[in-house]
Amino acid sequence: MKQNLFDLNYEDLKFFLSEKIGIKEKKLNMRAQQIFTAAYQKGLNDFEKFTTIPIDLREELSKKISFNDSKIVETHESSDGTLKFLVELFDGNKVECVYIPEKTRGTVCVSSQVGCSLTCTFCRSGTQRLVKNLSASEIVSQIVLVKDKLKDWGDQKIVTNIVFMGQGEPLINMKNLKTAIQILKDKKGLNYGNKKITVSTSGIANKIPEAADEIGTYLALSLHAPNDKLREEIMPINKKFKIKDLIQQLKYYTSVVKEPIFLEYVMLKGINDTEDCAKQLVKLMAQFPSKVNLIEFNSWPGVKFKPTERKDIEKFSKYIQDKGYMSFIRRSRGDDVLAACGQLRTESQKRKKHLS
Ligand code: SAH
């Protein structure tokens, strides 16, 4: 089995080049840099095209290292310009990722797992059972594939932001998430800064300190309810990690990363959109630096919730602002092609051992 390049952060690549290819210490940095630049800045996906490297070494590398093993098999374009991509992985599983163009930026929303274990009741991705964690290369390749599709190599910067808000729970896939983010952040590679990446979590409290110490990007918490009773009803994960635990860990996160937490709050009619909920939310926000993003609920076939009306979302938002906290109403994008928040889902099944 060849080593997939996108599974190696810069230091891992140097180690691989030394141990498996026999490159001498004094040339290691140069070769690793040449590979990172060609793969992640120029978007080259074949060692033959790596002209800065001698031909015999290129041949050796191509025998031992493979590139992106995933491919885009379907593209759906929304009337608002949002693009949803169906990505087929090497093992046949599929995940979705989304490109969201805006006036001043372009965001890629990536998946971290095939399926999801959380079963949040309002989320369509939660109706697909967990199949597996994505490897670092399967995460990185989503961004590389979208950049390739948009011809975003060299000086172009079409994809300016990355959000881990696709299928799956990133903090349950911590090890691979960390490697993928190291590759995304590497200045010699894709070069996305801490403020260009947002990891969104449903609230895996015990992983938040590790994310603070070793990831350091923006963090979003899918809160959706301001008290345990309601949150437990709509997000089963709250049975394991209570709001009190979350607050404690988020305080730590903001003390290390020094940026506010984005609280995601999907507005469900008659469920979490009352003035009482707004009041409780404000009390919660008083405890650590945060901003709230109110999300219009995106409907999907079979779901029992209804979206809160626009005027009521505005009222809720104003309540929070009047108390001196930041509240934004997030416009839904890509809804018509089921590309919006919480709508991603792929057909999948666990592949039998002998097939994988
Ligand atoms: N598991 C992580 C990453 C997924 S992010 C997390 O929960 O944060 C996807 C975001 O969309 C989450 O905030 C999720 O709660 C929200 N979401 C899920 N279903 C939705 C829906 N139907 N409409 C709007 N937002 C939804």
GROMACS .gro file of C-alpha atoms and ligand atoms in nm:
model
  382
    1MET     CA    1   0.000   0.000   0.000
    2LYS     CA    2   0.140   0.341  -0.093
    3GLN     CA    3   0.152   0.623   0.159
    4ASN     CA    4  -0.105   0.894   0.089
    5LEU     CA    5   0.071   1.230   0.083
    6PHE     CA    6  -0.229   1.409   0.235
    7ASP     CA    7  -0.199   1.201   0.553
    8LEU     CA    8   0.142   1.349   0.631
    9ASN     CA    9   0.200   1.680   0.800
   10TYR     CA   10   0.530   1.850   0.721
   11GLU     CA   11   0.729   1.677   0.996
   12ASP     CA   12   0.575   1.336   0.909
   13LEU     CA   13   0.672   1.391   0.546
   14LYS     CA   14   1.032   1.465   0.641
   15PHE     CA   15   1.040   1.149   0.852
   16PHE     CA   16   0.896   0.945   0.562
   17LEU     CA   17   1.146   1.090   0.315
   18SER     CA   18   1.429   1.006   0.548
   19GLU     CA   19   1.318   0.656   0.654
   20LYS     CA   20   1.152   0.523   0.339
   21ILE     CA   21   1.322   0.712   0.058
   22GLY     CA   22   1.664   0.753   0.219
   23ILE     CA   23   1.699   1.128   0.167
   24LYS     CA   24   1.991   1.268   0.363
   25GLU     CA   25   1.935   1.502   0.656
   26LYS     CA   26   2.077   1.811   0.487
   27LYS     CA   27   1.835   1.783   0.194
   28LEU     CA   28   1.525   1.687   0.390
   29ASN     CA   29   1.384   2.036   0.437
   30MET     CA   30   1.439   2.132   0.076
   31ARG     CA   31   1.268   1.820  -0.060
   32ALA     CA   32   0.976   1.837   0.182
   33GLN     CA   33   0.925   2.202   0.092
   34GLN     CA   34   0.935   2.128  -0.280
   35ILE     CA   35   0.670   1.861  -0.234
   36PHE     CA   36   0.445   2.080  -0.016
   37THR     CA   37   0.470   2.376  -0.257
   38ALA     CA   38   0.395   2.164  -0.563
   39ALA     CA   39   0.106   1.972  -0.404
   40TYR     CA   40  -0.063   2.240  -0.195
   41GLN     CA   41   0.024   2.569  -0.361
   42LYS     CA   42   0.039   2.466  -0.726
   43GLY     CA   43  -0.214   2.185  -0.696
   44LEU     CA   44   0.000   1.936  -0.889
   45ASN     CA   45  -0.113   1.579  -0.843
   46ASP     CA   46   0.149   1.372  -1.019
   47PHE     CA   47   0.519   1.351  -0.932
   48GLU     CA   48   0.603   1.369  -1.303
   49LYS     CA   49   0.496   1.733  -1.292
   50PHE     CA   50   0.720   1.812  -0.993
   51THR     CA   51   0.990   1.965  -1.212
   52THR     CA   52   1.190   2.109  -0.921
   53ILE     CA   53   1.280   1.752  -0.821
   54PRO     CA   54   1.532   1.533  -1.012
   55ILE     CA   55   1.370   1.273  -1.240
   56ASP     CA   56   1.505   0.962  -1.064
   57LEU     CA   57   1.381   1.088  -0.729
   58ARG     CA   58   1.039   1.166  -0.878
   59GLU     CA   59   1.017   0.804  -0.993
   60GLU     CA   60   1.112   0.677  -0.650
   61LEU     CA   61   0.853   0.903  -0.486
   62SER     CA   62   0.575   0.794  -0.717
   63LYS     CA   63   0.644   0.430  -0.630
   64LYS     CA   64   0.594   0.496  -0.259
   65ILE     CA   65   0.358   0.792  -0.228
   66SER     CA   66   0.009   0.834  -0.369
   67PHE     CA   67  -0.192   1.154  -0.403
   68ASN     CA   68  -0.551   1.233  -0.346
   69ASP     CA   69  -0.743   0.907  -0.369
   70SER     CA   70  -1.088   1.071  -0.351
   71LYS     CA   71  -1.283   1.212  -0.643
   72ILE     CA   72  -1.583   1.437  -0.701
   73VAL     CA   73  -1.857   1.227  -0.855
   74GLU     CA   74  -2.146   1.476  -0.854
   75THR     CA   75  -2.180   1.854  -0.840
   76HIS     CA   76  -2.507   2.033  -0.762
   77GLU     CA   77  -2.540   2.408  -0.805
   78SER     CA   78  -2.791   2.604  -0.599
   79SER     CA   79  -2.973   2.906  -0.741
   80ASP     CA   80  -2.769   3.118  -0.495
   81GLY     CA   81  -2.437   2.994  -0.637
   82THR     CA   82  -2.362   2.746  -0.357
   83LEU     CA   83  -2.203   2.427  -0.489
   84LYS     CA   84  -2.255   2.089  -0.327
   85PHE     CA   85  -2.005   1.816  -0.414
   86LEU     CA   86  -2.047   1.446  -0.365
   87VAL     CA   87  -1.703   1.302  -0.298
   88GLU     CA   88  -1.628   0.934  -0.341
   89LEU     CA   89  -1.352   0.802  -0.119
   90PHE     CA   90  -1.105   0.532  -0.217
   91ASP     CA   91  -1.303   0.271  -0.019
   92GLY     CA   92  -1.626   0.356  -0.202
   93ASN     CA   93  -1.785   0.552   0.084
   94LYS     CA   94  -1.921   0.895  -0.002
   95VAL     CA   95  -1.926   1.228   0.179
   96GLU     CA   96  -2.051   1.571   0.084
   97CYS     CA   97  -1.876   1.905   0.100
   98VAL     CA   98  -2.005   2.248   0.006
   99TYR     CA   99  -1.858   2.565  -0.144
  100ILE     CA  100  -2.034   2.886  -0.038
  101PRO     CA  101  -1.941   3.199  -0.235
  102GLU     CA  102  -1.995   3.534  -0.065
  103LYS     CA  103  -1.901   3.890  -0.160
  104THR     CA  104  -1.578   3.905   0.034
  105ARG     CA  105  -1.493   3.541   0.083
  106GLY     CA  106  -1.546   3.183  -0.029
  107THR     CA  107  -1.602   2.913   0.230
  108VAL     CA  108  -1.563   2.539   0.199
  109CYS     CA  109  -1.768   2.336   0.444
  110VAL     CA  110  -1.606   1.996   0.498
  111SER     CA  111  -1.717   1.668   0.652
  112SER     CA  112  -1.516   1.492   0.923
  113GLN     CA  113  -1.694   1.154   0.932
  114VAL     CA  114  -1.902   0.932   0.705
  115GLY     CA  115  -2.236   0.951   0.884
  116CYS     CA  116  -2.265   1.072   1.242
  117SER     CA  117  -2.315   0.916   1.584
  118LEU     CA  118  -2.500   1.207   1.746
  119THR     CA  119  -2.860   1.176   1.619
  120CYS     CA  120  -2.956   1.541   1.681
  121THR     CA  121  -3.328   1.539   1.607
  122PHE     CA  122  -3.333   1.842   1.372
  123CYS     CA  123  -3.031   1.735   1.167
  124ARG     CA  124  -3.061   1.529   0.852
  125SER     CA  125  -2.696   1.417   0.873
  126GLY     CA  126  -2.790   1.261   1.208
  127THR     CA  127  -3.025   1.018   1.036
  128GLN     CA  128  -2.729   0.848   0.872
  129ARG     CA  129  -2.555   0.619   1.116
  130LEU     CA  130  -2.184   0.651   1.173
  131VAL     CA  131  -1.981   0.453   0.923
  132LYS     CA  132  -1.629   0.576   0.996
  133ASN     CA  133  -1.397   0.859   1.085
  134LEU     CA  134  -1.242   1.026   0.783
  135SER     CA  135  -0.863   0.999   0.760
  136ALA     CA  136  -0.661   1.322   0.746
  137SER     CA  137  -0.617   1.273   0.372
  138GLU     CA  138  -0.990   1.226   0.321
  139ILE     CA  139  -1.048   1.557   0.501
  140VAL     CA  140  -0.769   1.749   0.323
  141SER     CA  141  -0.869   1.608  -0.014
  142GLN     CA  142  -1.214   1.769   0.010
  143ILE     CA  143  -1.048   2.111   0.014
  144VAL     CA  144  -0.794   2.021  -0.254
  145LEU     CA  145  -1.069   1.883  -0.481
  146VAL     CA  146  -1.282   2.197  -0.445
  147LYS     CA  147  -0.981   2.424  -0.505
  148ASP     CA  148  -0.899   2.220  -0.813
  149LYS     CA  149  -1.256   2.244  -0.942
  150LEU     CA  150  -1.247   2.624  -0.892
  151LYS     CA  151  -0.893   2.653  -1.033
  152ASP     CA  152  -0.786   2.815  -0.708
  153TRP     CA  153  -0.410   2.757  -0.734
  154GLY     CA  154  -0.113   2.995  -0.738
  155ASP     CA  155  -0.204   3.347  -0.637
  156GLN     CA  156  -0.576   3.294  -0.657
  157LYS     CA  157  -0.761   3.279  -0.329
  158ILE     CA  158  -1.114   3.176  -0.408
  159VAL     CA  159  -1.141   2.942  -0.114
  160THR     CA  160  -1.057   3.179   0.172
  161ASN     CA  161  -1.225   3.004   0.468
  162ILE     CA  162  -1.280   2.651   0.587
  163VAL     CA  163  -1.550   2.538   0.825
  164PHE     CA  164  -1.584   2.190   0.975
  165MET     CA  165  -1.961   2.198   0.958
  166GLY     CA  166  -2.035   1.914   0.719
  167GLN     CA  167  -2.123   1.556   0.811
  168GLY     CA  168  -1.990   1.416   1.136
  169GLU     CA  169  -1.853   1.539   1.466
  170PRO     CA  170  -1.494   1.666   1.424
  171LEU     CA  171  -1.394   1.635   1.792
  172ILE     CA  172  -1.479   1.264   1.791
  173ASN     CA  173  -1.220   1.231   1.513
  174MET     CA  174  -0.955   1.426   1.699
  175LYS     CA  175  -0.633   1.263   1.580
  176ASN     CA  176  -0.711   1.291   1.209
  177LEU     CA  177  -0.866   1.634   1.255
  178LYS     CA  178  -0.544   1.759   1.411
  179THR     CA  179  -0.326   1.625   1.128
  180ALA     CA  180  -0.561   1.767   0.865
  181ILE     CA  181  -0.559   2.109   1.030
  182GLN     CA  182  -0.179   2.105   1.059
  183ILE     CA  183  -0.166   2.054   0.682
  184LEU     CA  184  -0.426   2.325   0.620
  185LYS     CA  185  -0.240   2.572   0.841
  186ASP     CA  186   0.114   2.501   0.720
  187LYS     CA  187   0.261   2.814   0.562
  188LYS     CA  188   0.454   2.598   0.317
  189GLY     CA  189   0.133   2.425   0.223
  190LEU     CA  190  -0.227   2.543   0.207
  191ASN     CA  191  -0.149   2.831   0.445
  192TYR     CA  192  -0.485   2.899   0.609
  193GLY     CA  193  -0.453   3.102   0.929
  194ASN     CA  194  -0.623   3.023   1.260
  195LYS     CA  195  -0.891   3.282   1.184
  196LYS     CA  196  -0.971   3.126   0.848
  197ILE     CA  197  -1.074   2.792   0.996
  198THR     CA  198  -1.372   2.716   1.221
  199VAL     CA  199  -1.424   2.383   1.391
  200SER     CA  200  -1.785   2.326   1.491
  201THR     CA  201  -1.870   2.086   1.770
  202SER     CA  202  -2.191   1.956   1.919
  203GLY     CA  203  -2.015   1.986   2.255
  204ILE     CA  204  -1.773   1.700   2.319
  205ALA     CA  205  -1.665   1.877   2.637
  206ASN     CA  206  -1.373   1.654   2.730
  207LYS     CA  207  -1.203   1.717   2.394
  208ILE     CA  208  -1.228   2.095   2.405
  209PRO     CA  209  -0.905   2.152   2.607
  210GLU     CA  210  -0.704   1.945   2.356
  211ALA     CA  211  -0.859   2.148   2.075
  212ALA     CA  212  -0.756   2.469   2.256
  213ASP     CA  213  -0.398   2.354   2.307
  214GLU     CA  214  -0.337   2.182   1.976
  215ILE     CA  215  -0.578   2.323   1.716
  216GLY     CA  216  -0.623   2.689   1.806
  217THR     CA  217  -0.868   2.790   1.532
  218TYR     CA  218  -1.208   2.950   1.583
  219LEU     CA  219  -1.446   2.721   1.766
  220ALA     CA  220  -1.823   2.704   1.717
  221LEU     CA  221  -2.052   2.528   1.961
  222SER     CA  222  -2.382   2.393   1.831
  223LEU     CA  223  -2.576   2.497   2.138
  224HIS     CA  224  -2.936   2.518   2.010
  225ALA     CA  225  -3.091   2.522   2.359
  226PRO     CA  226  -3.001   2.725   2.668
  227ASN     CA  227  -3.085   2.463   2.934
  228ASP     CA  228  -3.011   2.092   2.983
  229LYS     CA  229  -3.373   1.978   2.978
  230LEU     CA  230  -3.446   2.118   2.634
  231ARG     CA  231  -3.102   2.048   2.496
  232GLU     CA  232  -3.126   1.684   2.598
  233GLU     CA  233  -3.456   1.653   2.413
  234ILE     CA  234  -3.316   1.776   2.083
  235MET     CA  235  -2.949   1.674   2.120
  236PRO     CA  236  -2.890   1.337   2.290
  237ILE     CA  237  -2.519   1.418   2.336
  238ASN     CA  238  -2.628   1.655   2.614
  239LYS     CA  239  -2.702   1.351   2.831
  240LYS     CA  240  -2.329   1.290   2.840
  241PHE     CA  241  -2.191   1.646   2.843
  242LYS     CA  242  -2.400   1.901   3.032
  243ILE     CA  243  -2.408   2.273   2.961
  244LYS     CA  244  -2.218   2.339   3.287
  245ASP     CA  245  -1.929   2.116   3.164
  246LEU     CA  246  -1.933   2.293   2.830
  247ILE     CA  247  -1.914   2.637   2.989
  248GLN     CA  248  -1.617   2.531   3.197
  249GLN     CA  249  -1.425   2.398   2.895
  250LEU     CA  250  -1.521   2.692   2.674
  251LYS     CA  251  -1.384   2.929   2.937
  252TYR     CA  252  -1.057   2.740   2.904
  253TYR     CA  253  -1.074   2.755   2.523
  254THR     CA  254  -1.118   3.131   2.520
  255SER     CA  255  -0.841   3.176   2.778
  256VAL     CA  256  -0.599   2.995   2.546
  257VAL     CA  257  -0.719   3.099   2.201
  258LYS     CA  258  -0.835   3.449   2.297
  259GLU     CA  259  -1.121   3.460   2.052
  260PRO     CA  260  -1.492   3.442   2.125
  261ILE     CA  261  -1.683   3.117   2.078
  262PHE     CA  262  -1.950   3.116   1.809
  263LEU     CA  263  -2.270   2.977   1.955
  264GLU     CA  264  -2.479   2.820   1.681
  265TYR     CA  265  -2.850   2.831   1.754
  266VAL     CA  266  -3.096   2.685   1.505
  267MET     CA  267  -3.436   2.851   1.545
  268LEU     CA  268  -3.707   2.587   1.594
  269LYS     CA  269  -4.059   2.723   1.602
  270GLY     CA  270  -4.222   2.698   1.944
  271ILE     CA  271  -3.932   2.493   2.082
  272ASN     CA  272  -3.628   2.711   2.157
  273ASP     CA  273  -3.737   3.053   2.028
  274THR     CA  274  -3.927   3.191   2.329
  275GLU     CA  275  -3.832   3.502   2.525
  276ASP     CA  276  -3.755   3.280   2.821
  277CYS     CA  277  -3.499   3.094   2.609
  278ALA     CA  278  -3.345   3.425   2.498
  279LYS     CA  279  -3.318   3.527   2.865
  280GLN     CA  280  -3.144   3.201   2.957
  281LEU     CA  281  -2.914   3.230   2.656
  282VAL     CA  282  -2.800   3.576   2.764
  283LYS     CA  283  -2.719   3.442   3.114
  284LEU     CA  284  -2.510   3.174   2.953
  285MET     CA  285  -2.332   3.421   2.725
  286ALA     CA  286  -2.235   3.631   3.026
  287GLN     CA  287  -2.000   3.354   3.140
  288PHE     CA  288  -1.740   3.349   2.860
  289PRO     CA  289  -1.665   3.557   2.546
  290SER     CA  290  -1.914   3.453   2.279
  291LYS     CA  291  -2.129   3.560   1.986
  292VAL     CA  292  -2.447   3.392   1.883
  293ASN     CA  293  -2.534   3.293   1.526
  294LEU     CA  294  -2.906   3.240   1.485
  295ILE     CA  295  -2.958   2.988   1.205
  296GLU     CA  296  -3.277   2.954   1.006
  297PHE     CA  297  -3.393   2.595   1.038
  298ASN     CA  298  -3.351   2.413   0.706
  299SER     CA  299  -3.626   2.164   0.654
  300TRP     CA  300  -3.581   1.815   0.510
  301PRO     CA  301  -3.810   1.525   0.427
  302GLY     CA  302  -3.958   1.363   0.738
  303VAL     CA  303  -3.848   1.619   0.998
  304LYS     CA  304  -4.098   1.725   1.265
  305PHE     CA  305  -3.972   2.080   1.330
  306LYS     CA  306  -4.081   2.405   1.167
  307PRO     CA  307  -3.867   2.713   1.114
  308THR     CA  308  -3.925   3.017   1.336
  309GLU     CA  309  -4.069   3.305   1.136
  310ARG     CA  310  -3.828   3.575   1.032
  311LYS     CA  311  -3.986   3.845   1.246
  312ASP     CA  312  -3.957   3.624   1.553
  313ILE     CA  313  -3.593   3.548   1.477
  314GLU     CA  314  -3.534   3.922   1.458
  315LYS     CA  315  -3.710   3.975   1.790
  316PHE     CA  316  -3.499   3.704   1.955
  317SER     CA  317  -3.184   3.857   1.809
  318LYS     CA  318  -3.278   4.206   1.925
  319TYR     CA  319  -3.338   4.080   2.279
  320ILE     CA  320  -2.981   3.949   2.292
  321GLN     CA  321  -2.836   4.265   2.138
  322ASP     CA  322  -3.028   4.487   2.378
  323LYS     CA  323  -2.862   4.303   2.665
  324GLY     CA  324  -2.525   4.396   2.516
  325TYR     CA  325  -2.426   4.074   2.342
  326MET     CA  326  -2.349   4.001   1.978
  327SER     CA  327  -2.614   3.824   1.778
  328PHE     CA  328  -2.622   3.762   1.404
  329ILE     CA  329  -2.885   3.605   1.185
  330ARG     CA  330  -2.725   3.360   0.944
  331ARG     CA  331  -2.874   3.345   0.599
  332SER     CA  332  -2.938   2.994   0.478
  333ARG     CA  333  -2.743   2.896   0.164
  334GLY     CA  334  -2.790   2.612  -0.080
  335ASP     CA  335  -3.121   2.496   0.065
  336ASP     CA  336  -3.268   2.407  -0.277
  337VAL     CA  337  -3.002   2.140  -0.338
  338LEU     CA  338  -2.999   2.015   0.024
  339ALA     CA  339  -2.660   2.179   0.076
  340ALA     CA  340  -2.753   2.394   0.376
  341CYS     CA  341  -2.660   2.337   0.742
  342GLY     CA  342  -2.777   2.003   0.866
  343GLN     CA  343  -2.897   1.879   0.528
  344LEU     CA  344  -2.595   1.678   0.421
  345ARG     CA  345  -2.643   1.307   0.405
  346THR     CA  346  -2.503   1.032   0.184
  347GLU     CA  347  -2.616   0.683   0.108
  348SER     CA  348  -2.375   0.449   0.274
  349GLN     CA  349  -2.333   0.120   0.440
  350LYS     CA  350  -2.060  -0.036   0.638
  351ARG     CA  351  -1.850  -0.228   0.390
  352LYS     CA  352  -1.786  -0.588   0.476
  353LYS     CA  353  -1.433  -0.656   0.599
  354HIS     CA  354  -1.324  -0.856   0.295
  355LEU     CA  355  -1.416  -0.572   0.063
  356SER     CA  356  -1.220  -0.300   0.236
  357SAH     N1  357  -2.129   1.788   1.452
  357SAH     C1  358  -2.078   1.923   1.445
  357SAH     C2  359  -2.052   1.966   1.302
  357SAH     C3  360  -2.177   1.982   1.218
  357SAH     S1  361  -2.203   2.152   1.194
  357SAH     C4  362  -2.173   2.015   1.516
  357SAH     O1  363  -2.278   1.968   1.558
  357SAH     O2  364  -2.141   2.130   1.536
  357SAH     C5  365  -2.360   2.161   1.124
  357SAH     C6  366  -2.438   2.270   1.191
  357SAH     O3  367  -2.571   2.276   1.133
  357SAH     C7  368  -2.458   2.242   1.338
  357SAH     O4  369  -2.459   2.362   1.409
  357SAH     C8  370  -2.595   2.179   1.335
  357SAH     O5  371  -2.654   2.176   1.460
  357SAH     C9  372  -2.667   2.266   1.235
  357SAH     N2  373  -2.789   2.205   1.181
  357SAH    C10  374  -2.822   2.075   1.183
  357SAH     N3  375  -2.941   2.056   1.123
  357SAH    C11  376  -2.983   2.176   1.083
  357SAH    C12  377  -3.098   2.220   1.013
  357SAH     N4  378  -3.188   2.135   0.973
  357SAH     N5  379  -3.110   2.352   0.987
  357SAH    C13  380  -3.014   2.438   1.025
  357SAH     N6  381  -2.902   2.402   1.089
  357SAH    C14  382  -2.886   2.272   1.119
   0.00000   0.00000   0.00000
